[in-house]
PDB file of N, CA and C in Angstrom:
ATOM      1  N   MET A1407       0.898  -1.116  -0.041  1.00  0.00           N
ATOM      2  CA  MET A1407      -0.010  -0.002  -0.138  1.00  0.00           C
ATOM      3  C   MET A1407       0.833   1.199  -0.034  1.00  0.00           C
ATOM      4  N   SER A1408       0.594   2.227  -0.888  1.00  0.00           N
ATOM      5  CA  SER A1408       1.243   3.488  -0.866  1.00  0.00           C
ATOM      6  C   SER A1408       0.303   4.546  -0.846  1.00  0.00           C
ATOM      7  N   GLU A1409       0.898   5.770  -0.639  1.00  0.00           N
ATOM      8  CA  GLU A1409       0.053   7.127  -0.590  1.00  0.00           C
ATOM      9  C   GLU A1409       1.142   8.257  -0.782  1.00  0.00           C
ATOM     10  N   SER A1410       0.735   9.298  -1.458  1.00  0.00           N
ATOM     11  CA  SER A1410       1.781  10.385  -1.754  1.00  0.00           C
ATOM     12  C   SER A1410       1.043  11.579  -1.226  1.00  0.00           C
ATOM     13  N   PHE A1411       1.913  12.671  -0.753  1.00  0.00           N
ATOM     14  CA  PHE A1411       1.475  13.809  -0.304  1.00  0.00           C
ATOM     15  C   PHE A1411       2.595  14.821  -0.346  1.00  0.00           C
ATOM     16  N   ILE A1412       2.272  15.934  -0.234  1.00  0.00           N
ATOM     17  CA  ILE A1412       3.332  17.084  -0.321  1.00  0.00           C
ATOM     18  C   ILE A1412       3.323  17.792   1.040  1.00  0.00           C
ATOM     19  N   THR A1413       4.621  17.932   1.561  1.00  0.00           N
ATOM     20  CA  THR A1413       4.745  18.583   2.865  1.00  0.00           C
ATOM     21  C   THR A1413       6.033  19.493   2.933  1.00  0.00           C
ATOM     22  N   LYS A1414       5.828  20.292   3.866  1.00  0.00           N
ATOM     23  CA  LYS A1414       7.153  21.262   3.991  1.00  0.00           C
ATOM     24  C   LYS A1414       8.222  20.773   4.890  1.00  0.00           C
ATOM     25  N   VAL A1415       9.396  20.940   4.539  1.00  0.00           N
ATOM     26  CA  VAL A1415      10.431  20.761   5.489  1.00  0.00           C
ATOM     27  C   VAL A1415      10.603  21.821   6.441  1.00  0.00           C
ATOM     28  N   ILE A1416      10.478  21.733   7.785  1.00  0.00           N
ATOM     29  CA  ILE A1416      10.648  22.845   8.668  1.00  0.00           C
ATOM     30  C   ILE A1416      11.978  22.621   9.466  1.00  0.00           C
ATOM     31  N   GLU A1417      12.070  23.653  10.542  1.00  0.00           N
ATOM     32  CA  GLU A1417      13.337  23.772  11.208  1.00  0.00           C
ATOM     33  C   GLU A1417      13.725  22.279  11.645  1.00  0.00           C
ATOM     34  N   GLY A1418      15.019  21.969  11.609  1.00  0.00           N
ATOM     35  CA  GLY A1418      15.582  20.814  12.098  1.00  0.00           C
ATOM     36  C   GLY A1418      15.290  19.633  10.938  1.00  0.00           C
ATOM     37  N   TYR A1419      14.975  19.959   9.767  1.00  0.00           N
ATOM     38  CA  TYR A1419      14.605  19.199   8.622  1.00  0.00           C
ATOM     39  C   TYR A1419      13.692  18.216   8.813  1.00  0.00           C
ATOM     40  N   ARG A1420      12.587  18.783   9.717  1.00  0.00           N
ATOM     41  CA  ARG A1420      11.546  17.779  10.014  1.00  0.00           C
ATOM     42  C   ARG A1420      10.368  18.079   9.129  1.00  0.00           C
ATOM     43  N   ILE A1421       9.466  16.933   8.968  1.00  0.00           N
ATOM     44  CA  ILE A1421       8.235  17.039   8.043  1.00  0.00           C
ATOM     45  C   ILE A1421       7.128  16.563   8.823  1.00  0.00           C
ATOM     46  N   THR A1422       5.845  17.043   8.468  1.00  0.00           N
ATOM     47  CA  THR A1422       4.780  16.410   9.107  1.00  0.00           C
ATOM     48  C   THR A1422       3.999  15.597   8.056  1.00  0.00           C
ATOM     49  N   ILE A1423       3.655  14.486   8.692  1.00  0.00           N
ATOM     50  CA  ILE A1423       2.801  13.510   7.998  1.00  0.00           C
ATOM     51  C   ILE A1423       1.279  13.915   8.187  1.00  0.00           C
ATOM     52  N   PRO A1424       0.581  14.057   7.158  1.00  0.00           N
ATOM     53  CA  PRO A1424      -0.875  14.398   7.346  1.00  0.00           C
ATOM     54  C   PRO A1424      -1.652  13.410   8.171  1.00  0.00           C
ATOM     55  N   LYS A1425      -2.617  13.979   8.993  1.00  0.00           N
ATOM     56  CA  LYS A1425      -3.372  13.006   9.910  1.00  0.00           C
ATOM     57  C   LYS A1425      -4.164  11.908   9.197  1.00  0.00           C
ATOM     58  N   SER A1426      -4.546  12.294   7.992  1.00  0.00           N
ATOM     59  CA  SER A1426      -5.238  11.258   7.106  1.00  0.00           C
ATOM     60  C   SER A1426      -4.309  10.076   6.907  1.00  0.00           C
ATOM     61  N   ILE A1427      -3.094  10.319   6.557  1.00  0.00           N
ATOM     62  CA  ILE A1427      -2.071   9.439   6.250  1.00  0.00           C
ATOM     63  C   ILE A1427      -1.625   8.554   7.460  1.00  0.00           C
ATOM     64  N   ARG A1428      -1.480   9.310   8.484  1.00  0.00           N
ATOM     65  CA  ARG A1428      -1.061   8.572   9.925  1.00  0.00           C
ATOM     66  C   ARG A1428      -2.137   7.660  10.130  1.00  0.00           C
ATOM     67  N   GLU A1429      -3.479   8.110   9.931  1.00  0.00           N
ATOM     68  CA  GLU A1429      -4.568   7.233  10.381  1.00  0.00           C
ATOM     69  C   GLU A1429      -4.815   5.993   9.459  1.00  0.00           C
ATOM     70  N   LYS A1430      -4.553   6.212   8.177  1.00  0.00           N
ATOM     71  CA  LYS A1430      -4.664   5.167   7.277  1.00  0.00           C
ATOM     72  C   LYS A1430      -3.747   4.181   7.352  1.00  0.00           C
ATOM     73  N   PHE A1431      -2.514   4.425   7.838  1.00  0.00           N
ATOM     74  CA  PHE A1431      -1.367   3.280   7.977  1.00  0.00           C
ATOM     75  C   PHE A1431      -1.303   2.951   9.372  1.00  0.00           C
ATOM     76  N   GLY A1432      -2.162   3.570  10.301  1.00  0.00           N
ATOM     77  CA  GLY A1432      -1.914   3.358  11.786  1.00  0.00           C
ATOM     78  C   GLY A1432      -0.590   3.737  12.428  1.00  0.00           C
ATOM     79  N   LEU A1433      -0.043   4.698  11.969  1.00  0.00           N
ATOM     80  CA  LEU A1433       1.361   5.304  12.496  1.00  0.00           C
ATOM     81  C   LEU A1433       1.174   5.735  13.828  1.00  0.00           C
ATOM     82  N   GLN A1434       2.130   5.339  14.593  1.00  0.00           N
ATOM     83  CA  GLN A1434       2.476   5.831  15.978  1.00  0.00           C
ATOM     84  C   GLN A1434       3.637   6.453  16.149  1.00  0.00           C
ATOM     85  N   GLU A1435       3.862   7.399  16.970  1.00  0.00           N
ATOM     86  CA  GLU A1435       5.289   7.942  17.536  1.00  0.00           C
ATOM     87  C   GLU A1435       6.356   6.975  17.566  1.00  0.00           C
ATOM     88  N   GLY A1436       7.346   6.840  17.024  1.00  0.00           N
ATOM     89  CA  GLY A1436       8.447   5.832  17.127  1.00  0.00           C
ATOM     90  C   GLY A1436       8.548   4.882  16.078  1.00  0.00           C
ATOM     91  N   ASP A1437       7.405   4.945  15.102  1.00  0.00           N
ATOM     92  CA  ASP A1437       7.241   4.048  14.010  1.00  0.00           C
ATOM     93  C   ASP A1437       8.288   4.436  13.210  1.00  0.00           C
ATOM     94  N   PHE A1438       8.844   3.564  12.175  1.00  0.00           N
ATOM     95  CA  PHE A1438       9.887   3.640  11.221  1.00  0.00           C
ATOM     96  C   PHE A1438       9.005   3.850   9.967  1.00  0.00           C
ATOM     97  N   ILE A1439       9.232   4.560   8.927  1.00  0.00           N
ATOM     98  CA  ILE A1439       8.553   4.615   7.671  1.00  0.00           C
ATOM     99  C   ILE A1439       9.716   4.597   6.600  1.00  0.00           C
ATOM    100  N   GLU A1440       9.298   4.226   5.456  1.00  0.00           N
ATOM    101  CA  GLU A1440      10.256   4.386   4.336  1.00  0.00           C
ATOM    102  C   GLU A1440       9.832   5.664   3.378  1.00  0.00           C
ATOM    103  N   ALA A1441      10.701   6.621   3.169  1.00  0.00           N
ATOM    104  CA  ALA A1441      10.424   7.908   2.578  1.00  0.00           C
ATOM    105  C   ALA A1441      11.149   7.690   1.170  1.00  0.00           C
ATOM    106  N   VAL A1442      10.430   8.368   0.069  1.00  0.00           N
ATOM    107  CA  VAL A1442      10.932   8.228  -1.056  1.00  0.00           C
ATOM    108  C   VAL A1442      10.851   9.739  -1.777  1.00  0.00           C
ATOM    109  N   ILE A1443      12.085  10.497  -2.007  1.00  0.00           N
ATOM    110  CA  ILE A1443      11.822  11.795  -2.473  1.00  0.00           C
ATOM    111  C   ILE A1443      12.046  11.754  -3.845  1.00  0.00           C
ATOM    112  N   ILE A1444      10.908  12.178  -4.596  1.00  0.00           N
ATOM    113  CA  ILE A1444      10.797  12.321  -6.031  1.00  0.00           C
ATOM    114  C   ILE A1444      11.487  13.556  -6.534  1.00  0.00           C
ATOM    115  N   ARG A1445      11.314  14.557  -5.959  1.00  0.00           N
ATOM    116  CA  ARG A1445      11.780  16.061  -6.499  1.00  0.00           C
ATOM    117  C   ARG A1445      11.323  16.978  -5.446  1.00  0.00           C
ATOM    118  N   LYS A1446      12.075  18.086  -5.554  1.00  0.00           N
ATOM    119  CA  LYS A1446      11.920  19.316  -4.737  1.00  0.00           C
ATOM    120  C   LYS A1446      10.968  20.052  -5.572  1.00  0.00           C
ATOM    121  N   ILE A1447       9.709  20.584  -4.891  1.00  0.00           N
ATOM    122  CA  ILE A1447       8.713  21.473  -5.612  1.00  0.00           C
ATOM    123  C   ILE A1447       9.067  22.978  -5.427  1.00  0.00           C
ATOM    124  N   GLU A1448       9.286  23.713  -6.421  1.00  0.00           N
ATOM    125  CA  GLU A1448       9.576  25.190  -6.448  1.00  0.00           C
ATOM    126  C   GLU A1448       8.304  25.888  -6.160  1.00  0.00           C
ATOM    127  N   ARG A1449       8.101  26.460  -5.109  1.00  0.00           N
ATOM    128  CA  ARG A1449       6.932  27.326  -4.881  1.00  0.00           C
ATOM    129  C   ARG A1449       7.148  28.730  -5.467  1.00  0.00           C
ATOM    130  N   THR A1450       6.014  29.123  -6.038  1.00  0.00           N
ATOM    131  CA  THR A1450       6.050  30.645  -6.651  1.00  0.00           C
ATOM    132  C   THR A1450       5.319  31.457  -5.780  1.00  0.00           C
ATOM    133  N   ALA A1451       5.733  32.693  -5.585  1.00  0.00           N
ATOM    134  CA  ALA A1451       5.146  33.721  -4.709  1.00  0.00           C
ATOM    135  C   ALA A1451       3.634  33.991  -5.322  1.00  0.00           C
ATOM    136  N   THR A1452       2.631  34.206  -4.347  1.00  0.00           N
ATOM    137  CA  THR A1452       1.443  34.536  -4.498  1.00  0.00           C
ATOM    138  C   THR A1452       1.037  35.970  -4.093  1.00  0.00           C
ATOM    139  N   VAL A1453       0.260  36.633  -4.780  1.00  0.00           N
ATOM    140  CA  VAL A1453       0.090  37.940  -4.511  1.00  0.00           C
ATOM    141  C   VAL A1453      -1.431  38.323  -4.406  1.00  0.00           C
ATOM    142  N   GLU A1454      -1.848  38.820  -3.402  1.00  0.00           N
ATOM    143  CA  GLU A1454      -3.469  38.962  -3.189  1.00  0.00           C
ATOM    144  C   GLU A1454      -3.675  40.363  -3.990  1.00  0.00           C
ATOM    145  N   VAL A1455      -4.796  40.309  -4.601  1.00  0.00           N
ATOM    146  CA  VAL A1455      -5.239  41.387  -5.301  1.00  0.00           C
ATOM    147  C   VAL A1455      -6.582  41.759  -4.676  1.00  0.00           C
ATOM    148  N   LYS A1456      -6.533  43.147  -4.354  1.00  0.00           N
ATOM    149  CA  LYS A1456      -7.962  43.629  -3.850  1.00  0.00           C
ATOM    150  C   LYS A1456      -8.725  44.314  -4.976  1.00  0.00           C
ATOM    151  N   GLU A1457     -10.030  44.058  -4.941  1.00  0.00           N
ATOM    152  CA  GLU A1457     -10.796  44.780  -5.933  1.00  0.00           C
ATOM    153  C   GLU A1457     -10.981  46.247  -5.525  1.00  0.00           C
ATOM    154  N   SER A1458     -11.018  47.046  -6.558  1.00  0.00           N
ATOM    155  CA  SER A1458     -11.098  48.487  -6.331  1.00  0.00           C
ATOM    156  C   SER A1458     -12.434  48.874  -5.966  1.00  0.00           C
ATOM    157  N   ALA A1459     -12.674  49.964  -5.211  1.00  0.00           N
ATOM    158  CA  ALA A1459     -14.066  50.375  -4.631  1.00  0.00           C
ATOM    159  C   ALA A1459     -14.914  51.046  -5.533  1.00  0.00           C
ATOM    160  N   ASN A1460     -14.414  51.414  -6.896  1.00  0.00           N
ATOM    161  CA  ASN A1460     -15.191  52.046  -7.914  1.00  0.00           C
ATOM    162  C   ASN A1460     -16.356  51.320  -8.252  1.00  0.00           C
TER     163      ASN A1460
END
């Protein structure tokens, strides 16, 4: 069984496994998992545009 998801690497090079994935696989703290890195995803900046009051 496999599942893919996108996550962010945070301080200390840690990642978070989404709750739905943890529940699906019955993961508990201390469990070992196999991780496969396919590629780094480049994130583009987003800009919020407000409508004019006219």
